[in-house]
Coordinates of C-alpha atoms in Angstrom, one line a residue:
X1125 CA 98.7 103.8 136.5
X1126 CA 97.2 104.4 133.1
X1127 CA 98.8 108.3 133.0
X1128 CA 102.0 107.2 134.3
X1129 CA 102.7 104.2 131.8
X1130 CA 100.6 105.1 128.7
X1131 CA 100.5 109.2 128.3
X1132 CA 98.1 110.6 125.4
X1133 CA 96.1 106.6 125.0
X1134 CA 94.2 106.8 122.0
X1135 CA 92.1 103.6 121.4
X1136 CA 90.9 103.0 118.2
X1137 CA 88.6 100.8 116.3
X1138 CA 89.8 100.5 111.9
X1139 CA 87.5 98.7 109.6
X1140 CA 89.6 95.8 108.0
X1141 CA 89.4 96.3 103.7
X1142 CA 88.7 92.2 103.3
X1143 CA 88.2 90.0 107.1
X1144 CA 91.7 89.0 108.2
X1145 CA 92.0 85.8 111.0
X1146 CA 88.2 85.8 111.4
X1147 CA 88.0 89.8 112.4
X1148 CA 86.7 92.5 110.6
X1149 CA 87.7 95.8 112.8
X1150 CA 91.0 96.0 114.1
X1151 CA 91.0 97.5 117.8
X1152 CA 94.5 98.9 119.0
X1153 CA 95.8 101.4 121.8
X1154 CA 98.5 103.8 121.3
X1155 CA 100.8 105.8 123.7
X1156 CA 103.3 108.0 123.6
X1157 CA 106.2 107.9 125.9
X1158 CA 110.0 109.0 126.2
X1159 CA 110.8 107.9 122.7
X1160 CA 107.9 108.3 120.8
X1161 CA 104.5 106.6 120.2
X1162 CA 103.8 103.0 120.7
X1163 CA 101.1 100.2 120.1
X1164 CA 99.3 97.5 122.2
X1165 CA 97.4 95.9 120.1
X1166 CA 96.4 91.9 121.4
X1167 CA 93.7 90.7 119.8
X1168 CA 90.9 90.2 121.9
X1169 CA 90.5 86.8 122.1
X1170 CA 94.1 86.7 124.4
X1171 CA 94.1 86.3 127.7
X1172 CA 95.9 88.9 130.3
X1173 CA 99.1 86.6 130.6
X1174 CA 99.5 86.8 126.5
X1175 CA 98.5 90.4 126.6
X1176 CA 101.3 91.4 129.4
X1177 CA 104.1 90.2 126.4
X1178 CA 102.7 92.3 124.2
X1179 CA 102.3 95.4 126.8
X1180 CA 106.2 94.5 127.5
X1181 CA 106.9 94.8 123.4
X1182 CA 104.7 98.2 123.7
X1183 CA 107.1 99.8 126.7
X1184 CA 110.3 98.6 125.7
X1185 CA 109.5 101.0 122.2
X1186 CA 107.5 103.9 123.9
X1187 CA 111.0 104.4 126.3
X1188 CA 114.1 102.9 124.8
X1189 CA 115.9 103.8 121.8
X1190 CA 115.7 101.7 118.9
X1191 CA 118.4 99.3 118.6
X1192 CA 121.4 99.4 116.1
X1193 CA 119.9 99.6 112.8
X1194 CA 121.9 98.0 109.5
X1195 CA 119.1 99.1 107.0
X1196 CA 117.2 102.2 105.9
X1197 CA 114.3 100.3 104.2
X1198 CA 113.0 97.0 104.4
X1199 CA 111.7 94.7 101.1
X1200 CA 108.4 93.6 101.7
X1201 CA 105.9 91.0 100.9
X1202 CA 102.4 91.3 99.6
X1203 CA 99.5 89.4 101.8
X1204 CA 96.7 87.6 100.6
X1205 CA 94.3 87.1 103.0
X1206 CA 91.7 84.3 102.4
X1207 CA 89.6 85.6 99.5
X1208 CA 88.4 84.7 95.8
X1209 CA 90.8 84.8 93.3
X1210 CA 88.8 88.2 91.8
X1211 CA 89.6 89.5 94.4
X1212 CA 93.1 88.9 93.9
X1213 CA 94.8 91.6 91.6
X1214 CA 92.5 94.7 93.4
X1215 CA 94.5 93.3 96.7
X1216 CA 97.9 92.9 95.0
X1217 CA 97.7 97.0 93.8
X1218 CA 97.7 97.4 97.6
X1219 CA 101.5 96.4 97.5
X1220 CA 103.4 98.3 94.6
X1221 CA 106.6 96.5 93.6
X1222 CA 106.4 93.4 95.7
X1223 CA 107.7 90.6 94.5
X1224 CA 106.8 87.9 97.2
X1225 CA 103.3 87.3 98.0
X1226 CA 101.9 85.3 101.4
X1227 CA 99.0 83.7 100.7
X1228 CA 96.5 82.2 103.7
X1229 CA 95.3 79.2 103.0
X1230 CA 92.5 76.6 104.7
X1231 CA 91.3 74.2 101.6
X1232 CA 94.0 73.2 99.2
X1233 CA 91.8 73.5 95.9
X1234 CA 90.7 77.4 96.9
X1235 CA 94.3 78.2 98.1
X1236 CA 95.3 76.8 94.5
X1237 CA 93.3 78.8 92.6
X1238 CA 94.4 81.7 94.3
X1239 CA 98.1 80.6 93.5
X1240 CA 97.3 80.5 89.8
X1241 CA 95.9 83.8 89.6
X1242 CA 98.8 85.4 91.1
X1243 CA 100.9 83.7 88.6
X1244 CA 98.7 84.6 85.9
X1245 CA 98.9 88.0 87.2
X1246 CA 102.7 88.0 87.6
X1247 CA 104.4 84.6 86.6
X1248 CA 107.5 86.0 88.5
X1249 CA 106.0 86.2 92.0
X1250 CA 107.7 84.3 94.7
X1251 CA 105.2 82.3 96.9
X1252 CA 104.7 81.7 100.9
X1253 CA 102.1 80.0 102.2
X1254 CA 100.6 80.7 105.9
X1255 CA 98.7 77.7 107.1
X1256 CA 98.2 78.9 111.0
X1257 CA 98.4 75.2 112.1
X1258 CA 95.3 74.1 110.5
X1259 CA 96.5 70.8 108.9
X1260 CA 97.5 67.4 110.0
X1261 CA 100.4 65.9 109.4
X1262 CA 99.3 63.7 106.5
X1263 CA 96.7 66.5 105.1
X1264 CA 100.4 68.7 105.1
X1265 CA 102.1 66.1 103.3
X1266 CA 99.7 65.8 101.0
X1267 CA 98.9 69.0 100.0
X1268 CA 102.5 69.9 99.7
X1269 CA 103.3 67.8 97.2
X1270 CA 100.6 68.6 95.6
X1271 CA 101.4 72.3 95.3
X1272 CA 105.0 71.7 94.8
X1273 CA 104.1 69.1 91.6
X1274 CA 101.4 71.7 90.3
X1275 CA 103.2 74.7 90.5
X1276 CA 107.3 73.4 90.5
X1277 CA 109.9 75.9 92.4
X1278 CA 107.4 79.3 93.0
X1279 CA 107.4 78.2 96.5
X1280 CA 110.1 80.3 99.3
X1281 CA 108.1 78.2 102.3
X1282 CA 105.1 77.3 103.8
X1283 CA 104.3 78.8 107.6
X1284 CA 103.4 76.4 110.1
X1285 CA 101.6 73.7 108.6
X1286 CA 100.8 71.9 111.4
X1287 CA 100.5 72.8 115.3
X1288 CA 103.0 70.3 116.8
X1289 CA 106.6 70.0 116.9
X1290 CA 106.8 66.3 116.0
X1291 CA 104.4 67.1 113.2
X1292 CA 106.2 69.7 111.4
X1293 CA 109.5 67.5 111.8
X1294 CA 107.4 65.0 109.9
X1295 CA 106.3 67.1 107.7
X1296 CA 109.6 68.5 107.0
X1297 CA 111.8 65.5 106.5
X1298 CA 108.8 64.7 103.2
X1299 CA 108.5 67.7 101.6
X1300 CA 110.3 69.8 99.1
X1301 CA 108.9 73.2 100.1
X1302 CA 111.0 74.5 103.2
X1303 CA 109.1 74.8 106.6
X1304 CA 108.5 78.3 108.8
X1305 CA 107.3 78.1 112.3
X1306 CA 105.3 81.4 113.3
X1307 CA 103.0 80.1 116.3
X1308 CA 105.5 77.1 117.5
X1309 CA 107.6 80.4 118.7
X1310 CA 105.3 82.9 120.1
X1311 CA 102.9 80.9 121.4
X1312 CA 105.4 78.9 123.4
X1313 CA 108.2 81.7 124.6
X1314 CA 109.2 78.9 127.5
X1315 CA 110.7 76.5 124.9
X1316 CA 113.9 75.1 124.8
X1317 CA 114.6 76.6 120.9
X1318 CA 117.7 75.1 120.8
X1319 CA 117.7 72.8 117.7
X1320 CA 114.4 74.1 116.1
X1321 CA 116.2 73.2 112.5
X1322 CA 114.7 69.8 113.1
X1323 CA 111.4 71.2 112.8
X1324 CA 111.7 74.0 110.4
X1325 CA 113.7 76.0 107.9
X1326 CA 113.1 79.4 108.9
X1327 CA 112.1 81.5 112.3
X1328 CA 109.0 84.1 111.7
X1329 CA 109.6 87.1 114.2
X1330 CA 106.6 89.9 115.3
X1331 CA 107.5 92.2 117.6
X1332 CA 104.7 92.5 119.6
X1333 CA 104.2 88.9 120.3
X1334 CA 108.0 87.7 121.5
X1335 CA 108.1 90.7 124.1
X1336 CA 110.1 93.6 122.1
X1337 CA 112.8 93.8 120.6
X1338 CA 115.6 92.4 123.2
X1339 CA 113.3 89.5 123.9
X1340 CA 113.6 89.2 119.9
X1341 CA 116.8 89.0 119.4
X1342 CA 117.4 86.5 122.2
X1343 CA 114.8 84.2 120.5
X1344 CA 116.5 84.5 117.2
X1345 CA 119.9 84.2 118.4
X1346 CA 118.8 80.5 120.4
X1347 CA 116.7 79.1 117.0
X1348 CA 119.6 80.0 114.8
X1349 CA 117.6 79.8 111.5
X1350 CA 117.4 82.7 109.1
X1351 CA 114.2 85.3 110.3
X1352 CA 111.6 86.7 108.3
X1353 CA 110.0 89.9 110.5
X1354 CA 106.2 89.4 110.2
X1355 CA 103.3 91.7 112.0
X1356 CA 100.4 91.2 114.0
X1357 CA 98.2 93.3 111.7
X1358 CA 99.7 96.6 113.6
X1359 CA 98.7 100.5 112.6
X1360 CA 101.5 102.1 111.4
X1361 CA 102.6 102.8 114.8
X1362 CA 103.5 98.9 115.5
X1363 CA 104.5 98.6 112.1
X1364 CA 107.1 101.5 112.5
X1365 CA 108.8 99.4 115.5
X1366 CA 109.1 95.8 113.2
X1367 CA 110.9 98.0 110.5
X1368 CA 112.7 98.3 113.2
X1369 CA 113.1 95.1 115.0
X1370 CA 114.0 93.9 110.8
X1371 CA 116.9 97.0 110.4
X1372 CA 118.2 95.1 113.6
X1373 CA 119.0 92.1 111.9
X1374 CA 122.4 92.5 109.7
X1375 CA 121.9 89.2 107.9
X1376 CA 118.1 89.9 106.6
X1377 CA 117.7 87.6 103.6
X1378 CA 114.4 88.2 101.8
X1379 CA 111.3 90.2 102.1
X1380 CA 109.1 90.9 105.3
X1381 CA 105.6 90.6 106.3
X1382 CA 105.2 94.1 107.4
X1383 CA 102.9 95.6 104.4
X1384 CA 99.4 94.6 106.6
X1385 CA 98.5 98.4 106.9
X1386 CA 97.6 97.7 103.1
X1387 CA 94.8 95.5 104.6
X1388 CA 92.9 98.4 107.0
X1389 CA 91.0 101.0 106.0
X1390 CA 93.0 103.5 106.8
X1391 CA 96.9 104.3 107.1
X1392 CA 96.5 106.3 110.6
X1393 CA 100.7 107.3 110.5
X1394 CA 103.1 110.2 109.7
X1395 CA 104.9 109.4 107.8
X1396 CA 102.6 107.1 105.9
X1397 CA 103.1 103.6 105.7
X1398 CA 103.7 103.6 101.6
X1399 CA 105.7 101.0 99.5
X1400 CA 107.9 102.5 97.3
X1401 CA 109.2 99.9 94.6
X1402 CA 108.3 96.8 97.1
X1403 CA 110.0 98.8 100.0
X1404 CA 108.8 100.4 103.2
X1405 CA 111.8 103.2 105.3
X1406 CA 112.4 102.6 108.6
X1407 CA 110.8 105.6 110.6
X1408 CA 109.0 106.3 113.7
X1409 CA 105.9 107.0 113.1
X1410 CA 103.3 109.1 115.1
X1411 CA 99.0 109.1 114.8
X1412 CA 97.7 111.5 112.2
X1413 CA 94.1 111.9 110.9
X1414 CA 92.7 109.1 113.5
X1415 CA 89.8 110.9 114.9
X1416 CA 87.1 109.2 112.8
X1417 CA 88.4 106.1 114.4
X1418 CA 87.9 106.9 117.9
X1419 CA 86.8 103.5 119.6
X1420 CA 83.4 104.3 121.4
X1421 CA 83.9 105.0 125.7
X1422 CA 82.5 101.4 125.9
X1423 CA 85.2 99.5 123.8
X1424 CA 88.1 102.6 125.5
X1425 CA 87.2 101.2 129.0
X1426 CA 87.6 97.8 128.1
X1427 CA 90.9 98.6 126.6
X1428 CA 92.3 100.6 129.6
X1429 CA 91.0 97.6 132.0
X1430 CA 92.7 95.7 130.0
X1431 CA 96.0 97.8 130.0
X1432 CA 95.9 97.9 134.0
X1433 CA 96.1 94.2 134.6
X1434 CA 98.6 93.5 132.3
X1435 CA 100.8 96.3 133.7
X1436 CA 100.0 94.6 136.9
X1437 CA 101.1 91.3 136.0
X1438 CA 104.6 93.1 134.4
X1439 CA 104.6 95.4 137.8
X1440 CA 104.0 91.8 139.9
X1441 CA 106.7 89.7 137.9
X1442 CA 109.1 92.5 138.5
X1443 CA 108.6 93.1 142.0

């Protein structure tokens, strides 16, 4: 099964520059198929069911051709991941000509600080906060006005503030700083996404997580709110395919979130994933240069388990 669905595997194991979501190596499985190379990369903690949409996402690109494509290059933002504001400007040299930034954020009074010293560092930056779901309602609230009375209009949106639905409608309906829903999309692909501009202001899209690019489109077509194309922390392989996914959308309105190959320790791609004047082309891209990144055989078997029952779970549903 492995040979006939995902020729040439390479696993690898890249050292993270700065820990990103609570990891500090990034694990990933590449294959080539009809069309070129392609990624699986869950992250661990998902379980096979999560896994088989990504696996779905990692097919579709291996053996399909790209969808129609309205752009050659796609503006993207800088990420901040949750660090110290010194650490700030060394992370911002990562992304050359951007002129949005998405910061992470837990505690309001550290995510502050690290808003001022991208100001201080460029008073012109556009800001986006990611959240991941970890406030209340009320802490939300809160901390948005906050933010939007200490630092006025720097603000294009926040990313899910809260976890639920009727929270984020709360949330939006008191705030001045537009909503985004990331995780109230791909982790729920079964909802009904029809009138989702109750809850938020704009749709974050990843490739791998929504099923390819098909699966994509479907979503974003159903939500009706402008997308932002975001990434799941891919090699330059994945990150090849959202260029992609964002080139598919005629209507793309600001910057995406596919610069994250900034944040490993290695760009692993030919061509290499490189901003040029905030922008990155829209290429396939094959391995190069990944041999010091070979995962060991212990975490490879794990992987190509892993591969096998989510292949049998696609194999089962399509039966």
């Amino acid at each position: 099964m492995l040979a006939e669905y995902c020729p040439d595997l390479l696993v690898l194991a890249i050292p993270l520059r700065n820990k990103f979501r609570g990891i500090t190596v990034r694990e990933v499985a590449l294959f080539r198929g009809s069309q070129g190379w392609s990624e699986f990369s869950p992250f661990l903690e998902y379980d096979d069911q999560e896994a088989a949409t990504w696996m779905r996402s990692a097919l579709e690109a291996a053996n399909t051709p790209w969808p129609e494509l309205f752009h050659e290059k796609i503006a993207i933002n800088a990420t901040l991941p949750i660090v110290e504001p010194r650490l700030v400007a060394a992370i911002l040299e990562r992304f050359p000509g951007s002129s949005t930034v998405k910061i992470k954020v837990e505690d309001f009074e550290k995510g502050a600080k690290v808003v001022e010293e991208v100001l201080t560092i460029n008073a012109e930056m556009r800001i986006r906060l990611d959240v991941n779901g970890g406030w209340s309602s009320k802490e939300a609230i809160t901390n948005l006005l906050a933010y939007h009375r200490r630092f006025g209009e720097v603000f294009e949106y926040v990313e899910q503030p809260c976890k639920t639905l009727p929270e984020l409608a709360e949330v939006k309906s008191q705030t001045a700083i537009p909503i985004a829903v990331d995780e109230s999309i791909r982790k729920h692909l079964n909802t009904d996404f029809q009138g989702f501009s109750r809850y938020a202001d704009v749709a974050i899209l990843k490739w791998q997580p929504l099923g390819g690019f098909e699966a994509a489109h479907k979503i974003a077509d159903e939500i009706g709110l402008p997308v932002v194309i975001s990434s799941a922390l891919e090699t330059g392989i994945g990150i090849s395919h959202g260029l992609a996914l964002a080139a598919s959308f005629q209507e793309l309105r600001t910057a995406c979130g596919l610069g994250t190959v900034a944040l490993l320790e290695c760009d692993i791609s030919s061509p290499p994933v490189q901003l040029s004047h905030g922008y990155l082309d829209v290429k396939r891209r094959e391995p190069i240069n990944f041999e010091r990144y070979l995962a060991t055989s212990e975490r490879r078997e794990h992987w190509e388990r892993r591969i096998v029952r989510t292949l049998e779970l696609i194999e089962g549903k399509s039966a």
